[in-house]
Amino acid sequence: MPSSVKALGQARPSGAGMAPQACCCSPAAVQRRLPILAWLPDYSMQWLKMDFIAGLSVGLTVIPQALAYAEVAGLPPQYGLYSAFMGCFVYFFLGTSKDVTLGPTAILSLLVSFYTFHEPAYAVLLAFLSGCIQLAMGFLRLGFLLDFISCPVIKGFTSAAAVTIGFGQIKNLLGLQNIPRQFFLQVYHTFRNIGETRVGDAVLGLVCVVLLLVLKLMRDHVPPVHPEMPPGVRLSHGLVWTATTARNALVVSFAALVAYSFEVTGYQPFVLTGEIAEGLPPVRTPPFSVTTANGTVSFTEMVQDMGAGLAVVPLMGLLESIAVAKSFASQNNYRIDANQELLAIGLTNMLGSLVSSYPVTGSFGRTAVNAQSGVCTPAGGLVTGVLVLLSLDYLTSLFYYIPKSALAAVIIMAVAPLFDTKIIGTLWRVKRLDLLPLCVTFLLCFWEVQYGILAGTLVSVLILLHSVARPKMQMSEGPVLVLQPASGLHFPAVEALREAILSRALEASPPRCAVLECTHICSIDYTVVLGLGELLEDFHKQGVTLAFVGLQVPVLRVLLSADLKGVQYFSTLEEAEKHLKQEPGSQPYNISEDSVPEHKVALLKA
C-alpha cells in the first residue's frame, strides 16, 4: 500500500507551539481546541481514499478485538463493541494525531476486570468518572503528573499485564471451565484441571495462534507497493496486505465458519461466544446506583467499591494514550498537544458512558495498523466507527458462532508484544538501579495492580530523591579546597554539603580556605541559605574563607534578599584561588547590590 502521508502534520500548526497568551476566543485558540479546523479546509480526495482504506483496516481489526477484550474485562461481549465507536467520532473533532485510534485495549480491560467486579453498571460508571477526571486534568494542565511514572514502572506493569492477560486466556484456549480470575488461583486451577482440556477447543485455538503468527510475519515482510510495479504484482501485493492487516477478522471468521459447520451437523466440539444483545446500545445516563439481590447500591457505595480504580484507570488510560500518540508523532514527524489529548480521551470516556462503554484509551496495535495503512487525518476514525455500528446492528447474530478459543488466540497474540524481553538487558547496561522499580512493579502487579504501580512509582521517586539529597560532588584537593556539586543544590542536600566541606576544610590541620563552585546551581531555597550562613560562620571562627564562584542570577537574587554577611564571590575559579592564596590581582565581590557587577545588576532588576 502507499506510504503514510503526513497530511495532518503538514496542515495543522502544532498545538504545543502556539502562544499561550492567545485570547480564548481568538482563531488560534479555537483551532487549538478544535484541531479539525486546521486540516479540514485542505481535505482532498486523495486523503479521503487513504483515510477510507485505513479506517476499514482498523475496523476489521477492532471488531474481533473488542469482542475479545470484553472477555478480559469480565463483561458480556457486546460491551466491547459499545466501547469501540465513540472514540472514533470524538477524536475526529478533538484529536491532534492523525494516527491514534481510541477504543478498548488489553491493559484497560484488565484494570476494568479488577475494579468493577464484572458488573457492567460499575464498568460504565467507571468510564464516566474516569472521563471527568481526565477532562479536569486536561483543563488544569495536570498532564505533568504522568511524568512521575518512570519508564521502568511502565515496562514492569505492561509486562505483568501481558502475563496476566495471556495466561488468563489459556482456559479459553483449552476449553477449561470454572477457572477463577485471580491470577495465582488461576494458575493453580489451570494446571490442576489440565486433564479436562477439550480437544476441539485446544486444536482450533492452537491453529488460530499459528495462523495469526504466520499472517503477522507475512505482514512484516510484505514489501511496500511502488507505482512502477506491474498491475498484476500490485494487485497480488494488495491482496496479501489486506489479508495480513485484517488477520484478526479473517481468523475469527474462519473459526466461526468451522463452528457453524459443526453446528449444522448437530455436534459442537467448541465453547462458543453465545448470545449477544442485538442492535445499537440505548443512549442513557450512566448508572449512579445499581439494584442487586441484596438491595440497592448507592452511588457513594459504588465509588467506595471501586476505590483505587478511580485513580489507576484514568491515569493509566492517559499514560497509554499519550505514549502512543507521542511515539507515532515522532515516527511520522509531527507534534501533538498533550493537554488536548487529555481532553479528547476524557470526553470520549464521558460520552462513551452514555452508550454503555467501559473506559477506553489509545491502542498501540490498532494505531500501528492505522499508520501503516497510510491514514492522512483523524477522518479515518469515522469509517471505523461506522463499521462498528453496522456490525452491532446487523452482525451480532453471527457472533454467536465465534469460538472462545479463537478470541483467546486473538488476545494472546495482541498482548505478546507487551512483554518486553529486552528491557532487563538494556537497564543492566544503562543503569542497574532502574531494575529495582521494574522488578517491584512487575512482581506486585500479580498481587494487586494498584500496589504494583504505587510501589514502583514510590521506589522511582525515592531513587530520584536520593540523587537530590546526596548529589555527586567533584572535589579538588590542594591549599584551597574546591568543591563543585555536579547537580542542583536543594534543601535535602545541605547536610551532605556541610559535612563534605567541614571534614575536608575545617577539620584539616591546619584549616584551609574553600571555594564552592556554583555553576550547576540555578536556584536555592531558605534551608540552603541557612546552611550556607552557618558554614560562613564556621569558616569565620576558624579564620579562613569560604568563597563562591559562578553564582547564577537567581541564586544571587536569593542571597541578596537573605542579606548574608561576609559572602565573597568571584567571576572565575582562578581569581578565587589567587585571592585565597594571597596572590595579587584578584578582588572578591561582596554580596550587596552596590558591589554586584553591572551586567548582573541589570539581570537582577529584569
XYZ file of C-alpha atoms in Angstrom:
606
model
C 0.000 0.000 0.000
C 1.103 3.628 -0.417
C 3.269 5.001 2.314
C 1.733 7.107 5.049
C 1.001 10.694 4.036
C 1.901 13.206 6.748
C -1.152 15.263 5.960
C -2.224 16.220 9.435
C 1.300 17.168 10.445
C 1.619 19.405 7.384
C -1.782 21.067 7.568
C -2.028 21.636 11.309
C 0.144 24.006 13.304
C 1.351 22.327 16.447
C -0.893 22.975 19.438
C 2.102 22.701 21.716
C 3.862 25.516 19.928
C 1.034 28.079 19.947
C 1.315 31.208 22.004
C -0.187 30.584 25.442
C -1.287 34.190 25.784
C -3.767 33.947 22.888
C -7.285 35.033 23.759
C -9.663 32.161 24.463
C -11.890 33.338 21.586
C -9.110 34.055 19.070
C -8.930 31.899 15.913
C -5.693 30.314 17.151
C -7.268 29.331 20.488
C -10.400 27.932 18.817
C -8.240 25.966 16.381
C -6.198 24.618 19.300
C -9.366 23.324 20.967
C -10.866 22.074 17.676
C -7.906 20.729 15.668
C -10.287 19.642 12.892
C -10.408 23.299 11.795
C -6.710 23.143 10.896
C -6.861 20.279 8.401
C -10.472 20.128 7.163
C -10.229 23.163 4.790
C -7.366 21.403 2.937
C -9.062 17.997 2.769
C -8.674 16.305 -0.619
C -9.962 13.257 -2.485
C -6.557 11.600 -2.135
C -6.779 11.972 1.651
C -10.323 10.590 1.543
C -9.135 7.488 -0.298
C -6.295 6.865 2.148
C -8.466 7.551 5.214
C -11.152 5.172 3.949
C -8.655 2.329 3.464
C -7.092 2.947 6.887
C -10.480 3.220 8.636
C -11.643 -0.022 7.045
C -8.435 -1.807 8.079
C -8.745 -0.611 11.690
C -12.446 -1.518 11.743
C -11.726 -5.103 10.678
C -9.123 -5.241 13.469
C -11.147 -3.658 16.262
C -14.352 -5.719 15.913
C -12.829 -9.104 16.857
C -10.523 -7.421 19.374
C -13.440 -5.650 21.053
C -15.305 -8.925 21.499
C -12.150 -10.497 22.935
C -11.299 -7.598 25.267
C -14.792 -7.685 26.743
C -13.924 -11.194 27.892
C -10.749 -9.845 29.522
C -12.843 -7.173 31.278
C -15.255 -9.827 32.512
C -18.199 -8.241 30.670
C -20.677 -9.526 28.054
C -19.175 -9.395 24.522
C -21.382 -6.551 23.300
C -19.765 -4.148 25.785
C -16.522 -4.409 23.841
C -18.323 -3.167 20.721
C -20.173 -0.489 22.723
C -16.736 0.804 23.723
C -15.240 0.745 20.230
C -17.008 3.539 18.328
C -17.394 6.696 20.470
C -13.662 7.439 20.470
C -13.641 7.363 16.662
C -16.156 10.229 16.448
C -14.801 12.343 19.321
C -11.211 12.081 18.126
C -12.301 13.201 14.660
C -13.020 16.642 16.136
C -10.548 16.892 19.024
C -7.546 14.695 18.178
C -4.118 16.156 17.401
C -2.599 12.954 15.985
C -3.538 11.603 12.586
C -2.619 8.059 13.629
C -4.151 7.461 17.071
C -7.317 5.383 17.364
C -9.207 5.209 20.679
C -11.037 2.131 21.901
C -10.834 -0.860 24.252
C -7.338 -2.149 24.984
C -5.934 -5.174 26.765
C -4.393 -3.121 29.599
C -7.519 -1.118 30.470
C -9.721 -4.193 30.054
C -7.590 -5.956 32.661
C -7.898 -2.972 35.025
C -11.663 -2.845 34.490
C -11.906 -6.508 35.462
C -10.022 -5.742 38.700
C -12.118 -2.772 39.794
C -15.653 -3.389 38.509
C -16.308 -6.944 39.763
C -17.500 -7.995 36.258
C -20.582 -5.806 36.700
C -21.491 -3.742 33.596
C -23.022 -0.953 35.744
C -19.735 -0.458 37.604
C -17.756 -0.504 34.328
C -19.966 2.165 32.723
C -19.836 4.381 35.821
C -16.058 3.963 35.926
C -15.907 5.212 32.317
C -17.932 8.308 33.255
C -15.864 9.132 36.348
C -12.585 8.426 34.535
C -13.676 10.823 31.804
C -14.473 13.521 34.376
C -11.049 13.115 35.996
C -9.260 13.145 32.640
C -11.159 16.242 31.489
C -10.316 18.041 34.732
C -6.638 17.140 34.298
C -6.739 18.471 30.760
C -8.349 21.788 31.705
C -5.994 22.218 34.689
C -2.978 21.157 32.595
C -2.005 18.430 35.043
C -0.528 16.145 32.425
C 2.908 16.656 34.003
C 1.820 14.306 36.824
C 2.232 11.410 34.393
C 5.945 12.245 34.177
C 6.417 10.839 37.686
C 5.617 7.349 36.406
C 9.000 6.260 35.064
C 9.658 4.023 32.085
C 10.797 1.034 34.235
C 7.488 1.221 36.142
C 5.511 1.275 32.885
C 7.519 -1.627 31.467
C 7.066 -3.620 34.681
C 3.308 -3.024 34.646
C 2.783 -3.804 30.950
C 4.908 -6.957 31.152
C 2.971 -8.181 34.201
C -0.289 -7.317 32.438
C 0.806 -9.287 29.369
C 1.494 -12.354 31.517
C -1.771 -11.956 33.456
C -3.918 -11.423 30.359
C -2.172 -14.068 28.293
C -2.323 -16.761 30.955
C -5.919 -15.783 31.701
C -6.822 -16.872 28.168
C -5.278 -20.330 28.479
C -8.539 -21.580 29.991
C -10.469 -20.460 26.905
C -7.778 -21.740 24.565
C -8.083 -25.202 26.146
C -11.840 -25.089 26.788
C -11.489 -25.320 30.598
C -14.491 -24.363 32.736
C -14.904 -22.814 36.211
C -11.411 -21.336 36.461
C -11.134 -18.411 38.971
C -9.992 -14.998 37.716
C -7.484 -14.205 40.487
C -4.062 -14.790 38.926
C -2.482 -17.192 41.433
C -5.698 -19.208 41.808
C -5.985 -19.208 38.027
C -2.511 -20.700 37.638
C -3.247 -23.353 40.263
C -6.641 -24.411 38.875
C -5.487 -24.327 35.246
C -2.700 -26.839 35.903
C -4.934 -28.835 38.222
C -7.676 -29.163 35.567
C -5.379 -29.580 32.572
C -6.706 -33.121 32.140
C -10.178 -31.699 31.333
C -8.901 -29.966 28.184
C -11.419 -30.045 25.331
C -9.619 -31.394 22.274
C -11.711 -29.360 19.813
C -11.035 -26.034 21.541
C -7.347 -26.801 22.025
C -6.788 -27.768 18.384
C -8.767 -24.825 16.993
C -7.126 -22.373 19.406
C -3.610 -23.501 18.510
C -4.437 -23.409 14.783
C -5.684 -19.828 15.202
C -2.490 -18.837 17.063
C -0.342 -20.310 14.283
C -2.410 -18.616 11.569
C -2.186 -15.236 13.328
C 1.557 -15.639 13.771
C 2.117 -16.588 10.125
C -0.037 -13.710 8.864
C 1.780 -11.271 11.157
C 5.172 -12.432 9.866
C 3.905 -12.076 6.312
C 2.666 -8.562 7.112
C 6.066 -7.599 8.487
C 7.821 -8.818 5.343
C 5.464 -7.536 2.639
C 7.498 -5.007 0.620
C 5.903 -1.612 0.010
C 3.966 -1.114 -3.209
C 5.637 1.088 -5.812
C 3.761 2.792 -8.682
C 6.201 1.323 -11.219
C 5.196 -2.245 -10.281
C 3.185 -4.139 -12.923
C -0.614 -4.086 -12.251
C -0.697 -7.818 -11.520
C 2.065 -7.548 -8.920
C 0.373 -4.554 -7.298
C -2.901 -6.476 -7.143
C -1.262 -9.506 -5.507
C 0.566 -7.273 -3.034
C -2.700 -5.513 -2.238
C -4.482 -8.794 -1.544
C -1.674 -10.039 0.702
C -1.575 -6.695 2.524
C -5.361 -6.761 3.068
C -5.375 -10.347 4.337
C -2.474 -9.832 6.706
C -3.709 -6.476 8.027
C -7.220 -7.828 8.690
C -5.816 -11.093 10.070
C -7.853 -10.951 13.281
C -11.139 -10.666 11.391
C -10.002 -13.310 8.890
C -9.033 -15.886 11.529
C -12.114 -15.264 13.704
C -14.362 -15.578 10.627
C -12.630 -18.837 9.705
C -13.145 -20.198 13.238
C -16.812 -19.133 13.258
C -17.346 -20.848 9.902
C -15.813 -24.055 11.258
C -18.027 -23.875 14.368
C -21.137 -23.218 12.259
C -20.308 -26.223 10.071
C -20.245 -28.453 13.146
C -23.454 -26.826 14.423
C -25.236 -27.847 11.213
C -24.206 -31.478 11.757
C -25.631 -31.393 15.294
C -22.282 -31.789 17.038
C -20.449 -28.849 18.632
C -16.882 -29.506 19.894
C -16.229 -25.846 20.776
C -17.254 -23.457 23.538
C -18.996 -20.629 21.674
C -19.365 -16.932 22.478
C -23.122 -17.414 22.654
C -25.955 -14.907 22.540
C -25.022 -11.256 22.138
C -27.518 -8.445 22.649
C -28.607 -7.252 19.211
C -28.808 -3.676 17.995
C -27.258 -0.374 18.950
C -26.836 0.472 22.647
C -29.512 2.749 24.141
C -28.450 6.307 24.956
C -28.922 6.843 28.701
C -27.189 8.354 31.693
C -24.580 6.232 33.489
C -25.954 4.117 36.359
C -25.417 6.140 39.555
C -26.921 3.292 41.577
C -27.483 -0.387 40.933
C -30.089 -2.810 42.217
C -28.867 -6.214 43.356
C -30.425 -9.208 45.087
C -29.321 -7.670 48.404
C -30.876 -4.267 47.735
C -29.806 -1.016 46.072
C -26.149 0.005 45.982
C -25.915 3.800 46.143
C -23.542 5.998 44.141
C -21.366 6.586 47.212
C -21.069 2.860 47.852
C -20.212 2.181 44.190
C -17.434 4.777 44.352
C -16.104 3.254 47.554
C -16.213 -0.218 45.995
C -14.126 0.913 43.017
C -11.621 2.570 45.368
C -8.162 2.980 43.878
C -9.542 2.203 40.429
C -10.755 5.805 40.220
C -7.106 6.896 40.198
C -5.398 3.952 38.484
C -7.751 3.609 35.494
C -7.804 7.269 34.311
C -4.071 7.712 34.906
C -3.074 4.533 33.074
C -5.525 5.383 30.294
C -3.902 8.784 29.828
C -0.416 7.343 30.075
C -1.090 4.672 27.457
C -2.811 7.049 25.033
C -0.237 9.860 25.240
C 2.642 7.388 24.962
C 1.078 6.000 21.771
C 0.440 9.496 20.363
C 3.970 10.721 21.100
C 5.515 7.575 19.647
C 3.758 7.869 16.289
C 4.105 11.653 16.171
C 7.870 11.171 16.499
C 7.942 8.466 13.816
C 5.886 10.496 11.329
C 7.437 13.909 12.053
C 4.605 15.938 13.548
C 3.751 17.191 17.029
C 0.819 16.631 19.357
C -0.720 18.763 22.094
C -0.644 16.566 25.208
C -3.275 18.579 27.101
C -5.599 18.492 24.089
C -5.159 14.709 24.039
C -6.285 14.628 27.693
C -9.441 16.499 26.728
C -10.116 14.172 23.799
C -9.802 10.978 25.803
C -11.704 12.443 28.762
C -14.640 13.494 26.585
C -14.567 10.105 24.850
C -14.991 8.292 28.163
C -17.679 10.692 29.392
C -19.775 10.456 26.217
C -18.998 6.757 25.873
C -20.601 6.099 29.256
C -23.886 7.329 27.720
C -23.805 4.354 25.334
C -22.646 1.769 27.913
C -18.925 1.942 27.131
C -16.289 0.940 29.630
C -13.041 3.005 29.895
C -11.019 3.247 26.677
C -7.676 4.682 25.603
C -5.312 4.791 22.635
C -4.471 1.379 21.219
C -0.876 0.824 20.134
C -1.690 -2.142 17.888
C -4.599 -0.502 16.054
C -2.726 2.813 15.819
C 0.095 0.919 14.107
C -2.415 -0.556 11.644
C -3.798 2.941 11.061
C -0.360 4.414 10.373
C 0.767 1.529 8.170
C -2.439 1.839 6.135
C -1.449 5.376 5.140
C -4.005 7.355 7.154
C -3.850 11.094 6.486
C -6.204 12.622 9.088
C -8.421 11.560 12.033
C -11.255 11.216 9.482
C -10.226 7.578 9.102
C -11.837 7.015 12.505
C -15.261 7.834 11.044
C -15.055 4.772 8.793
C -14.014 2.620 11.766
C -16.851 3.950 13.930
C -19.479 3.400 11.239
C -18.199 -0.154 10.647
C -18.546 -0.963 14.364
C -22.088 0.466 14.431
C -23.057 -1.580 11.367
C -21.690 -4.745 12.992
C -23.767 -4.033 16.105
C -26.894 -3.501 14.062
C -26.583 -6.372 11.588
C -23.908 -8.923 12.572
C -24.438 -9.684 16.270
C -26.427 -12.836 15.463
C -23.392 -14.199 13.584
C -21.079 -13.535 16.528
C -22.902 -16.341 18.365
C -20.777 -18.911 16.496
C -17.374 -17.419 17.301
C -15.463 -19.974 19.414
C -13.964 -18.566 22.610
C -10.696 -20.319 21.775
C -10.398 -18.162 18.625
C -10.921 -14.979 20.634
C -8.359 -16.250 23.159
C -5.859 -16.643 20.317
C -6.524 -13.047 19.212
C -5.896 -11.761 22.758
C -2.737 -13.808 23.288
C -1.224 -12.591 20.020
C -2.250 -8.995 20.832
C -0.640 -8.906 24.289
C 2.500 -10.907 23.481
C 4.423 -7.809 22.233
C 3.653 -6.042 25.535
C 6.113 -8.350 27.318
C 9.450 -6.628 26.760
C 12.116 -9.327 26.810
C 14.967 -6.871 26.157
C 14.297 -4.345 28.929
C 16.275 -6.174 31.637
C 19.406 -6.344 29.488
C 19.005 -2.708 28.470
C 18.642 -1.481 32.051
C 21.565 -3.661 33.172
C 23.772 -1.850 30.654
C 22.339 1.651 31.140
C 21.516 1.952 34.850
C 21.196 -1.133 37.011
C 19.409 0.698 39.803
C 16.392 1.106 37.474
C 15.910 -2.659 37.660
C 14.580 -2.165 41.198
C 11.349 -0.274 40.295
C 10.919 -2.567 37.278
C 11.032 -5.735 39.393
C 8.965 -4.280 42.259
C 6.221 -3.211 39.856
C 6.292 -6.461 37.888
C 6.024 -8.717 40.941
C 3.455 -6.726 42.939
C 1.152 -6.293 39.933
C 0.407 -10.024 40.154
C -0.979 -9.360 43.637
C -2.808 -6.041 43.119
C -2.287 -3.695 40.173
C -2.540 -0.505 42.223
C 0.043 -1.771 44.718
C 2.460 -2.624 41.920
C 2.169 0.776 40.234
C 2.235 2.650 43.547
C 5.216 0.727 44.907
C 7.172 1.036 41.647
C 6.484 4.775 41.446
C 7.463 5.194 45.094
C 10.770 3.366 44.520
C 11.444 5.543 41.447
C 10.720 8.727 43.431
C 12.953 7.546 46.287
C 15.803 6.960 43.826
C 15.207 10.451 42.448
C 15.102 11.993 45.939
C 18.295 10.213 46.932
C 20.097 11.805 43.994
C 18.713 15.200 45.087
C 19.617 14.680 48.760
C 23.078 13.286 48.035
C 24.248 14.966 44.823
C 27.577 13.928 43.391
C 30.329 16.439 44.190
C 33.599 16.964 42.393
C 36.437 17.896 44.725
C 39.890 19.291 44.047
C 42.330 18.960 46.943
C 45.192 21.391 47.483
C 45.999 24.509 49.510
C 42.453 25.602 48.672
C 39.618 23.044 48.655
C 37.440 23.388 45.532
C 34.063 21.690 45.725
C 31.579 21.601 42.822
C 28.117 19.994 43.165
C 27.508 18.093 39.926
C 23.791 18.960 40.000
C 21.478 21.433 41.714
C 21.527 22.219 45.414
C 18.267 21.693 47.294
C 17.429 21.591 51.000
C 17.848 17.801 51.491
C 21.447 18.142 50.278
C 22.510 20.862 52.746
C 23.687 18.461 55.441
C 25.726 16.397 52.967
C 27.320 19.569 51.585
C 28.101 20.865 55.075
C 29.651 17.559 56.129
C 31.803 17.370 52.995
C 33.168 20.914 53.433
C 33.717 20.679 57.198
C 35.507 17.320 57.045
C 37.907 18.362 54.280
C 38.460 22.070 55.042
C 37.877 22.966 58.698
C 38.815 19.624 60.238
C 42.089 19.570 58.310
C 45.256 20.615 60.074
C 45.636 23.491 59.632
C 42.133 24.611 58.475
C 42.131 25.788 54.879
C 40.030 28.023 52.676
C 37.376 26.562 50.382
C 35.685 27.519 47.123
C 32.126 26.440 46.307
C 31.812 26.282 42.517
C 28.123 27.064 41.821
C 27.945 26.841 38.023
C 25.392 23.989 38.149
C 23.278 25.582 40.900
C 20.425 27.578 39.370
C 18.204 28.011 42.447
C 18.382 27.693 46.227
C 15.784 27.785 48.987
C 15.634 29.155 52.535
C 17.047 25.992 54.118
C 20.065 26.158 51.816
C 20.571 29.830 52.722
C 20.547 28.951 56.435
C 23.044 26.159 55.835
C 25.368 28.465 53.896
C 25.084 31.072 56.659
C 26.144 28.514 59.270
C 29.073 27.431 57.092
C 30.215 31.036 56.698
C 30.134 31.482 60.479
C 32.159 28.269 60.991
C 34.782 29.421 58.495
C 34.945 32.903 60.087
C 35.546 31.391 63.538
C 38.446 29.342 62.161
C 39.969 32.400 60.463
C 39.608 31.063 56.922
C 37.373 31.964 53.977
C 34.552 30.246 52.109
C 34.257 31.834 48.651
C 31.743 31.339 45.854
C 32.328 31.083 42.102
C 29.880 31.057 39.189
C 26.805 32.307 41.035
C 23.765 32.372 38.761
C 21.390 35.340 38.784
C 18.525 33.521 40.621
C 20.994 32.458 43.328
C 22.386 35.993 43.593
C 18.873 37.329 43.995
C 18.168 34.964 46.899
C 21.477 35.731 48.620
C 20.863 39.466 48.292
C 17.421 39.039 49.836
C 18.854 36.932 52.681
C 21.460 39.626 53.499
C 24.153 37.116 54.474
C 27.266 38.637 55.998
C 30.756 38.029 54.686
C 29.854 36.316 51.443
C 32.555 36.710 48.815
C 32.315 35.522 45.251
C 34.489 35.649 42.168
C 33.853 35.558 38.434
C 36.302 32.712 37.838
C 37.854 29.906 39.819
C 41.352 31.193 39.006
C 40.573 34.567 40.610
C 39.205 32.875 43.721
C 42.274 30.649 44.152
C 44.633 33.609 43.606
C 42.870 35.681 46.252
C 42.655 32.867 48.794
C 46.366 32.117 48.270
C 47.039 35.828 48.934
C 48.217 36.437 45.381
C 47.765 39.961 43.918
C 45.458 40.791 41.025
C 42.099 39.404 42.214
C 39.381 41.105 44.167
C 36.235 39.433 45.501
C 32.705 40.732 45.083
C 30.783 41.134 48.319
C 27.116 40.203 48.132
C 25.406 43.575 48.069
C 23.662 45.256 45.179
C 26.287 48.000 45.143
C 29.100 45.530 44.567
C 27.400 43.166 42.109
C 28.795 43.512 38.559
C 26.756 45.840 36.358
C 25.665 43.175 33.867
C 24.274 41.034 36.700
C 22.547 44.011 38.327
C 20.678 44.523 35.065
C 19.639 40.871 35.089
C 18.597 41.050 38.733
C 16.344 44.020 38.025
C 14.893 42.479 34.862
